[in-house]
Short mmCIF file of C-alpha atoms and ligand atoms in Angstrom, two decimals:
data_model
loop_
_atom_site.label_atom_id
_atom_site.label_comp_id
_atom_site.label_asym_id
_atom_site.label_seq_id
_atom_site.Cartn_x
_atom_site.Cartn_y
_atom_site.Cartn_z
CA UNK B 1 59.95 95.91 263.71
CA UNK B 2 57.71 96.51 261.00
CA UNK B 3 59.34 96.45 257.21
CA UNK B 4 57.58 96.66 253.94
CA UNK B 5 58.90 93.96 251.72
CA UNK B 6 58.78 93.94 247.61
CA UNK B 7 58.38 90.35 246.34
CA UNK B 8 59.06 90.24 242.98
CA UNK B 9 58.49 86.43 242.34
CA UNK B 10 59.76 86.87 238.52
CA UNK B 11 59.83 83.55 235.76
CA UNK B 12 60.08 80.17 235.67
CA UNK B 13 60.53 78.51 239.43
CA UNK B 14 60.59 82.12 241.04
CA UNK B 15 57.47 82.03 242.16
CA UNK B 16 57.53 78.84 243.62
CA UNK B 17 60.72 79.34 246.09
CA UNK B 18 60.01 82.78 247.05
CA UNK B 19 56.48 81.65 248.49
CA UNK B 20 59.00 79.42 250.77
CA UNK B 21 61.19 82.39 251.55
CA UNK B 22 58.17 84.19 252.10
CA UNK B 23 56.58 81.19 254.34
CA UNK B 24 59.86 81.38 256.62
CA UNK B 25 59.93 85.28 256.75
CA UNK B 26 56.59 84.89 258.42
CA UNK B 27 57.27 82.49 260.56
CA UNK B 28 59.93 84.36 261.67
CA UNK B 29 57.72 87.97 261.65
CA UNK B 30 55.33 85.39 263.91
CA UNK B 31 57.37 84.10 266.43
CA UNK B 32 59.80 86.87 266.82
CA UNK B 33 56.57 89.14 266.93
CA UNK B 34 57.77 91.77 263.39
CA UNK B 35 55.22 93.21 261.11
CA UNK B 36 56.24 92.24 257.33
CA UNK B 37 53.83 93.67 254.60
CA UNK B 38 54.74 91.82 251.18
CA UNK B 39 53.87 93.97 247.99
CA UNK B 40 53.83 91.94 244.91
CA UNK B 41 55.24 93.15 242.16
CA UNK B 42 56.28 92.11 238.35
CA UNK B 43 59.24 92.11 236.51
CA UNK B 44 60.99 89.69 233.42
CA UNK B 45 59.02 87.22 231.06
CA UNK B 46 55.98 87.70 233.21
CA UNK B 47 56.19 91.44 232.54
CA UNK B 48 56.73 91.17 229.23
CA UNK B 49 53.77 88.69 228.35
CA UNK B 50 51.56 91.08 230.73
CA UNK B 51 53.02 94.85 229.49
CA UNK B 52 55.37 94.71 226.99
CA UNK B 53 58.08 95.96 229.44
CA UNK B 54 60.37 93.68 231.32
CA UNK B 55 60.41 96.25 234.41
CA UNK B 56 57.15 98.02 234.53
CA UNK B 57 57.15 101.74 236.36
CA UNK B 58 55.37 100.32 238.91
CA UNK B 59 57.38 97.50 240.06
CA UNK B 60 60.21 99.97 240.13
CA UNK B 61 58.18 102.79 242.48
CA UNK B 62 57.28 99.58 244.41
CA UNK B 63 61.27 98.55 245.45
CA UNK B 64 62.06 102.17 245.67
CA UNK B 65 59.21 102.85 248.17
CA UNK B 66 60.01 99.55 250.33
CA UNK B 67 62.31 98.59 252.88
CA UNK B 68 64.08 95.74 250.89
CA UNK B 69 62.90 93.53 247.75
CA UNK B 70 63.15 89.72 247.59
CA UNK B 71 63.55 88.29 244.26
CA UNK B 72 63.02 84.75 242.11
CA UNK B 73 64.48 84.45 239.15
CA UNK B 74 64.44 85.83 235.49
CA UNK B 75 64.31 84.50 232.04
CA UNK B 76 62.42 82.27 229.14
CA UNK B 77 63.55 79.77 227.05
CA UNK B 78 61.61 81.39 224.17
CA UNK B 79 64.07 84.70 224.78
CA UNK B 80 66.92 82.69 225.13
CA UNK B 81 66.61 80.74 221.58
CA UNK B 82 65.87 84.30 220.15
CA UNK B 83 68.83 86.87 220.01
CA UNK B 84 67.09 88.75 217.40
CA UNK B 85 64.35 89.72 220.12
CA UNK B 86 64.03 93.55 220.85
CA UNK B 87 63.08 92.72 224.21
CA UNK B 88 64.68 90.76 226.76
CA UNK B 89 63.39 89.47 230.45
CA UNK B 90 67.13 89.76 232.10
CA UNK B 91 66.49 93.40 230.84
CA UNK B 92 64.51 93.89 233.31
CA UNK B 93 66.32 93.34 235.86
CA UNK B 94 69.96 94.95 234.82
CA UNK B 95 67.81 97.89 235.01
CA UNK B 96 66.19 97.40 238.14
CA UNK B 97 69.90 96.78 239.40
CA UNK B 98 71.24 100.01 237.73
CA UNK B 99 68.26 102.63 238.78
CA UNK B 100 68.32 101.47 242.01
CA UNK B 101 72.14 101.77 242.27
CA UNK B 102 72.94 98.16 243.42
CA UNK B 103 77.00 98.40 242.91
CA UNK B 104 77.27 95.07 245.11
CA UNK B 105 76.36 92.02 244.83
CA UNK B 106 77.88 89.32 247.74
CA UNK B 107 77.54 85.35 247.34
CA UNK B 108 78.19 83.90 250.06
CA UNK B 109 79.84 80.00 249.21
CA UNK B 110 80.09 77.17 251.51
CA UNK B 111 80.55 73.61 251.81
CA UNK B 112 78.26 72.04 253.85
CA UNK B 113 79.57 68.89 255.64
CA UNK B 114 76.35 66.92 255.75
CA UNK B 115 76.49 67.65 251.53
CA UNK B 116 80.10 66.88 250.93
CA UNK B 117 79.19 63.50 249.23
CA UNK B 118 76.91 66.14 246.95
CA UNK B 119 79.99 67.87 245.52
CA UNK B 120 81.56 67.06 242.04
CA UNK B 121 85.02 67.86 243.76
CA UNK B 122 86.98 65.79 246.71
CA UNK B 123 86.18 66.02 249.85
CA UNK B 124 89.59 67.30 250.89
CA UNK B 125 89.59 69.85 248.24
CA UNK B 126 86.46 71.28 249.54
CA UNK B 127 86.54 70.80 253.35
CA UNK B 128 86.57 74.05 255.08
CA UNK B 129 85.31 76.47 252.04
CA UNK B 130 83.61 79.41 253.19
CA UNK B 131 83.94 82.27 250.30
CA UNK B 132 82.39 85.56 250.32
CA UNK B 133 82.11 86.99 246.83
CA UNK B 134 82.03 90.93 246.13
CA UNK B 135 80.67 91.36 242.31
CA UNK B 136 80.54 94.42 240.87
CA UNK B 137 77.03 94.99 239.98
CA UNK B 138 76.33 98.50 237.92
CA UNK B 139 78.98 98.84 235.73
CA UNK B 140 81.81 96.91 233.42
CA UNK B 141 80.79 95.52 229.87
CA UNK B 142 77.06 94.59 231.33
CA UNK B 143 76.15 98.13 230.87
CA UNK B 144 78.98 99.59 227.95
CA UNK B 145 78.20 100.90 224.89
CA UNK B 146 76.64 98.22 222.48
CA UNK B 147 76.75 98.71 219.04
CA UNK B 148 75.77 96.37 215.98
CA UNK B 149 77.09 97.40 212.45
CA UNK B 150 74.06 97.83 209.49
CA UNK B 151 75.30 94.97 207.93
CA UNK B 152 75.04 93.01 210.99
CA UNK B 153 78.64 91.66 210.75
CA UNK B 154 80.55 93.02 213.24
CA UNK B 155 79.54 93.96 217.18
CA UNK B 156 80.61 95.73 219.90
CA UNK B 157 80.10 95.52 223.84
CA UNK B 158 82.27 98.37 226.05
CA UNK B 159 83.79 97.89 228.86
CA UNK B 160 84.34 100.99 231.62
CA UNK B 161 85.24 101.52 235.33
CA UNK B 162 85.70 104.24 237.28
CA UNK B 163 88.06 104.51 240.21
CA UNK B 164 85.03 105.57 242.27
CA UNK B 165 83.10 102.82 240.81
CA UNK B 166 85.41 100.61 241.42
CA UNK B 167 86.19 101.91 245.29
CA UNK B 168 82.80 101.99 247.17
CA UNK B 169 82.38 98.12 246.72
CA UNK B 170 86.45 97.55 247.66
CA UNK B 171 85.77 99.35 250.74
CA UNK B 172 83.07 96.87 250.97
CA UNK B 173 84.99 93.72 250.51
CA UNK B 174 87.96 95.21 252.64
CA UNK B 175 85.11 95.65 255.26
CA UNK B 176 83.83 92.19 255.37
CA UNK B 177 87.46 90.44 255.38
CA UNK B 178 88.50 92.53 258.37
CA UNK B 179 85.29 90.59 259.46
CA UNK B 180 86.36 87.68 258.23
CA UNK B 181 89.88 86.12 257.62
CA UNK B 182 91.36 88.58 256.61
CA UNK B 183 92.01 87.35 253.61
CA UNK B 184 91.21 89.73 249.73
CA UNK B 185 91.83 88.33 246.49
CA UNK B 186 91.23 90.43 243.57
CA UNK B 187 90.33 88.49 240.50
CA UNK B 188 90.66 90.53 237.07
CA UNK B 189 92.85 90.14 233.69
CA UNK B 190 95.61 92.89 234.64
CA UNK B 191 98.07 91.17 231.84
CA UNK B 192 95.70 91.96 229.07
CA UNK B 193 92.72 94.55 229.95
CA UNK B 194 92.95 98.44 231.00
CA UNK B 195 90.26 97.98 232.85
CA UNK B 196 91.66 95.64 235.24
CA UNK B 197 94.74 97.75 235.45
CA UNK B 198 92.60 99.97 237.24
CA UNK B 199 91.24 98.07 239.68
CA UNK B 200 94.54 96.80 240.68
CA UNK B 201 95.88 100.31 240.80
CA UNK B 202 93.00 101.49 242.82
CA UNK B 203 92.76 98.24 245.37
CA UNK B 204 96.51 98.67 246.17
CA UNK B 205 95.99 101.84 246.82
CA UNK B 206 93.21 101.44 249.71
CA UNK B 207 94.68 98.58 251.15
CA UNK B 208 96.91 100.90 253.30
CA UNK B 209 93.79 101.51 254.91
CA UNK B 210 93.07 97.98 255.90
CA UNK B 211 96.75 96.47 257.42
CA UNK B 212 95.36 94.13 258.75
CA UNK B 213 94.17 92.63 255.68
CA UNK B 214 96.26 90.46 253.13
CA UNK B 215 95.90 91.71 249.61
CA UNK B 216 96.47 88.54 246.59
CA UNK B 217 95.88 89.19 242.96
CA UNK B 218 94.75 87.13 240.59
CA UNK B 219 94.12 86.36 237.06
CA UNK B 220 90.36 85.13 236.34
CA UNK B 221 91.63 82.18 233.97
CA UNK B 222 94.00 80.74 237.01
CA UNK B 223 90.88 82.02 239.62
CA UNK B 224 88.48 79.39 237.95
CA UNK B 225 91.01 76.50 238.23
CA UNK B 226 92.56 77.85 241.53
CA UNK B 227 88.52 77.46 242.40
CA UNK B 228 88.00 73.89 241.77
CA UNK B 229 91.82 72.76 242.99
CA UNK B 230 91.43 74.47 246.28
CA UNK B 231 88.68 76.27 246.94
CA UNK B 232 89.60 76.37 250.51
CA UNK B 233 92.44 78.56 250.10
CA UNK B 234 89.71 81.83 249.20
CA UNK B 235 88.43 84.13 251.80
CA UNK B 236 86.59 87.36 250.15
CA UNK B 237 86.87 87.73 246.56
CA UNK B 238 86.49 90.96 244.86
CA UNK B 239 86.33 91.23 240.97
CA UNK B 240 83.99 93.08 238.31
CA UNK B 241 81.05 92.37 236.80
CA UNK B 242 81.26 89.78 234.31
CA UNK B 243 84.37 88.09 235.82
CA UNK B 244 82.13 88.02 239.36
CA UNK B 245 78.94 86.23 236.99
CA UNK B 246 80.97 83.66 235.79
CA UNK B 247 83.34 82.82 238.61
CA UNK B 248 80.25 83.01 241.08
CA UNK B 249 78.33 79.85 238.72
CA UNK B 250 81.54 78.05 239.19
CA UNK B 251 81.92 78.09 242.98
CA UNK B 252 78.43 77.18 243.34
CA UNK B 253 78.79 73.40 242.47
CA UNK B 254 81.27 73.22 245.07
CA UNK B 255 78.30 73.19 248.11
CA UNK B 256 77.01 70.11 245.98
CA UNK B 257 74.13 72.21 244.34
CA UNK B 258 73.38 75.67 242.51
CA UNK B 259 70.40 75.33 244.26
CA UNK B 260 71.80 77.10 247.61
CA UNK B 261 73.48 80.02 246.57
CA UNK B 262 72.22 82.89 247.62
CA UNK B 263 72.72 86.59 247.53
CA UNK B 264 72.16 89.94 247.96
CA UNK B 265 72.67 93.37 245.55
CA UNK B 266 73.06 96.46 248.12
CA UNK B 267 73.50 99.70 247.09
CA UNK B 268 72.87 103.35 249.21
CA UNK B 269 68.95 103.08 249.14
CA UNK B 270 67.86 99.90 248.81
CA UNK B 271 68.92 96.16 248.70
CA UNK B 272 67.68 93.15 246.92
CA UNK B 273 67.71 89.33 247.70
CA UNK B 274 67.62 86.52 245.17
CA UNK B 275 68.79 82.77 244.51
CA UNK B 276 71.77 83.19 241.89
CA UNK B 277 70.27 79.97 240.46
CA UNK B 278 68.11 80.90 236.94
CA UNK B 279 64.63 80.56 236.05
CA UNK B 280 65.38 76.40 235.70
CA UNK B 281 61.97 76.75 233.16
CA UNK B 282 62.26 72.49 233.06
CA UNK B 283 61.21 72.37 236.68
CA UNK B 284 58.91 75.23 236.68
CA UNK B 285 55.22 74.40 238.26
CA UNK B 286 56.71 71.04 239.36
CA UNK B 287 57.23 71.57 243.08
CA UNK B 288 60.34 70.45 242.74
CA UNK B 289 63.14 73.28 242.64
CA UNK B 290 65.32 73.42 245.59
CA UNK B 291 63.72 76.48 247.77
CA UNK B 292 67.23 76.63 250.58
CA UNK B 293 68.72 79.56 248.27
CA UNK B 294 65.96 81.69 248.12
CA UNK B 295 65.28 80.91 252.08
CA UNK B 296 69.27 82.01 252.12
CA UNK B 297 68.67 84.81 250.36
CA UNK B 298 65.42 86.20 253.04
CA UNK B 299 68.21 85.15 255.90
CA UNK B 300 70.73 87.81 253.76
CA UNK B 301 67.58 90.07 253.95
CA UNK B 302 67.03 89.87 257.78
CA UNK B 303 70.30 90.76 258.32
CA UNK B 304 70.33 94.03 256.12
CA UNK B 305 67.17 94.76 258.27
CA UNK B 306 69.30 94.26 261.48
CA UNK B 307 67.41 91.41 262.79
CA UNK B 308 70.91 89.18 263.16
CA UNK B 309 69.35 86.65 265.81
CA UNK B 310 66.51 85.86 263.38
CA UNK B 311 68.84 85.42 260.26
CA UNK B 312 70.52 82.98 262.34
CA UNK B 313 67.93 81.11 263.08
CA UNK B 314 66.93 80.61 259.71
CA UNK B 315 70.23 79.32 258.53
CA UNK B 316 70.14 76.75 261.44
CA UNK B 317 66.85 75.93 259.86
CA UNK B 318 68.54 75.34 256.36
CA UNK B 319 71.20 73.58 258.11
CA UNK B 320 68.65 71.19 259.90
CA UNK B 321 67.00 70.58 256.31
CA UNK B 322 70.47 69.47 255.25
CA UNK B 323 71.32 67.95 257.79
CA UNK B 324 68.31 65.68 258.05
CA UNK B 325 67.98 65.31 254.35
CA UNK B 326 64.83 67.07 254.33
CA UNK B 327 65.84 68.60 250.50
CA UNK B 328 64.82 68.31 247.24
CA UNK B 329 66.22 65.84 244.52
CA UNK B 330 68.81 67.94 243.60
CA UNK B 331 70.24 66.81 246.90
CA UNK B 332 68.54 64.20 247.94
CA UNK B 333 67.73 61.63 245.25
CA UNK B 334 66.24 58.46 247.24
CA UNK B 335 64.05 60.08 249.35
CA UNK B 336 63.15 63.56 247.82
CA UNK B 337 60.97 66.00 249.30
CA UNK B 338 58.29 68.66 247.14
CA UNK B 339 59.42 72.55 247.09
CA UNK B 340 56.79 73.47 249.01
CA UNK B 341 57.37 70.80 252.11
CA UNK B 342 60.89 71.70 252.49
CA UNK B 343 59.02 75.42 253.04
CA UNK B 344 56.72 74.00 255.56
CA UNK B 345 59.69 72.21 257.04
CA UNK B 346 61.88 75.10 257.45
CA UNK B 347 58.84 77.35 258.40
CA UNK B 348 58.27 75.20 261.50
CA UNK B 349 61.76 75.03 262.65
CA UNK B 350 61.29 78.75 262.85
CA UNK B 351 58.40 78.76 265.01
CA UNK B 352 59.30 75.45 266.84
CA UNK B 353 63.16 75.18 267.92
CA UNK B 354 62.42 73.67 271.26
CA UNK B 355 60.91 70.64 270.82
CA UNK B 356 62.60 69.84 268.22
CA UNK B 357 64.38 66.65 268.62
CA UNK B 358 61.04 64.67 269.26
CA UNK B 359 59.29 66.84 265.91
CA UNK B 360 62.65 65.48 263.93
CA UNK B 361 62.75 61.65 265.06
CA UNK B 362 58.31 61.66 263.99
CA UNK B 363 59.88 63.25 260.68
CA UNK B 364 61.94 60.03 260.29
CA UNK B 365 59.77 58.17 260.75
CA UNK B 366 57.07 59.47 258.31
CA UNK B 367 55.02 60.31 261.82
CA UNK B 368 55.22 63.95 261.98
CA UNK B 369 52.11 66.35 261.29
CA UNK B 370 53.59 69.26 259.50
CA UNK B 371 55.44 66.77 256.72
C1 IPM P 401 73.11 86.63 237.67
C2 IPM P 401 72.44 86.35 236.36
C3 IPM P 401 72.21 87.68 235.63
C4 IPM P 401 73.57 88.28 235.38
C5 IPM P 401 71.39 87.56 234.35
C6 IPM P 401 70.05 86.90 234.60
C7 IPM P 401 71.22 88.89 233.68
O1 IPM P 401 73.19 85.45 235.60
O2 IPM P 401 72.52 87.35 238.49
O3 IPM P 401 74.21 86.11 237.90
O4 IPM P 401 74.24 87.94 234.38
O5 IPM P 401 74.00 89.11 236.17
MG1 MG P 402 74.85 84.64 236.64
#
């Protein structure tokens, strides 16, 4: 297959994990013989140093025109220390989201068993988790009416759905737990916000089309404790916007590091990839940032592209890295390996699966050419 891929690698360590998502997309273009043209384009603090504008026209023309986009990360601390600034970097790409119509955004969470030891939580709260969050993406209080009195005293941030908004990604999420077990729990605050009334309205309402699907509600505040006492207990999780930013942070420390959560934002047209991790601007230029999420997330693009076999073998190469302790020191603090060597790492699995065992026991012991 041949697909044109937009790489936006954005601020702080963005550029330096998408070149290893980019490394294993063409080892996997290589040995399973695909044509992938990468287009670079800008977007964030970058594009604001560069242009002025977070999301420049051209980046945008760029993702519309290509097949799928693979994304960093966003954000500076000298925006984040500033809320008087005009001009934002995460502006960049809630627009980017919203002109390209990416309602959905799905984060994938699981607990590794080689990484258990990782996790802040037990091991036998967190055996077995394997989560699939559906976020809203376009609408909610991220893109309401915001208003600042003159004075400066007093501001406002709306929050709207639709029941079309609030349908297309349900069918979504009923979709992938028919795939799945089965299982639907919609998060929102039904006891206090209209908004969430809605959703519950509307979600009861399609699950007659999905029997064989159980349908739970609940609140966000017990969601985020329900999410550390037994994160097992979750299949897919639907909820809105802000509710899906907040509880999808949380979930990520149970796999033992933020540092392999990955997603993808789909919408009719187009799809985009990226780490949920930020711009982590302390680690930035160190070769240092853990590159598995943004490897997940190319894995998450290959299978939007259809190639299924190759996605799979990609997360058997993340697994291997795990596995072997072939990671960065976020998980691996004795013997840490660089960004950029995990890449190679993972990058070779791709193109070498069959001799592995003999490539693995050189790695060991510090023998092995491509480490
Ligand atoms: C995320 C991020 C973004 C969000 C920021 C960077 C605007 O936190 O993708 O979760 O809040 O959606
Ligand atoms: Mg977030």
């Amino acid at each position: 297959m041949k697909a044109n891929i937009t790489v936006i690698p954005g601020d702080g360590i963005g550029p330096e994990v998408t070149a290893q998502a980019k490394k294993a997309l063409l080892a996997v273009a290589d040995t399973f013989d695909h044509t992938f043209l990468f287009k670079e384009a800008a977007m964030g603090a970058c594009a604001i140093d560069a242009t002025g504008n977070p999301l420049p026209e051209e980046t945008l023309s760029l993702c519309r025109a290509g097949d799928a986009i693979l994304f960093g990360a966003i954000g500076d601390p000298k925006y984040d220390n500033d809320p008087n600034a005009k001009v934002r970097p995460e502006q960049g790409l809630l627009r980017l989201r919203k002109e390209l119509g990416l309602f959905c955004n799905v984060r994938p969470v699981k607990a590794y068993d080689a990484l258990i030891e990782n996790s802040p939580l037990k091991r036998e709260r967190i055996e077995g988790t394997d989560i699939s969050i559906y976020r809203e993406l376009t609408g909610g209080i991220y893109f309401g009416i915001k208003e600042l009195s003159d004075d400066g005293k007093i501001a406002f941030d709306g929050c709207s759905y639709t029941v079309e908004e609030i349908e297309r990604i349900a069918h979504l999420a009923f979709q992938a737990a028919q795939q799945r077990r089965k299982k639907l729990t919609l998060v929102d605050k039904a006891n206090v916000l209209e908004t969430s009334r809605l959703w519950r309205k509307t979600v009861t309402a399609l699950a007659g089309n999905y029997p064989d699907v159980q349908v739970d509600f609940l609140f966000v505040d017990n969601a985020a404790m329900q999410l550390i006492l037994q994160p097992n207990q979750f299949d897919v999780i639907l909820t809105e916007n802000l509710f899906g930013d907040i509880i999808s942070d949380e979930a990520s420390v149970i796999g033992g590091s933020i540092g392999l959560l990955a997603s993808a934002s789909v919408g009719k047209e187009n799809a985009l990839f990226e780490p949920i991790h930020g711009s982590f601007p302390q680690a930035k230029g160190k070769d240092i940032a853990n590159p598995l999420a943004s490897i997940l997330s190319a894995a998450m693009l290959l299978q939007h592209l259809g190639l299924e076999k190759e996605a799979a073998v990609v997360e058997r190469a993340v697994e291997k890295s795990i596995e072997l302790g072939i990671t960065t020191e976020d998980l691996n603090k004795e013997n840490p390996f660089s960004t950029s060597k995990v890449g190679d790492f993972i990058a070779d699995y791709i193109q070498n699966q069959e001799d592995t065992d003999l490539n693995f026991q050189n790695i060991h012991m510090g023998q092995s050419t491509i480490i």
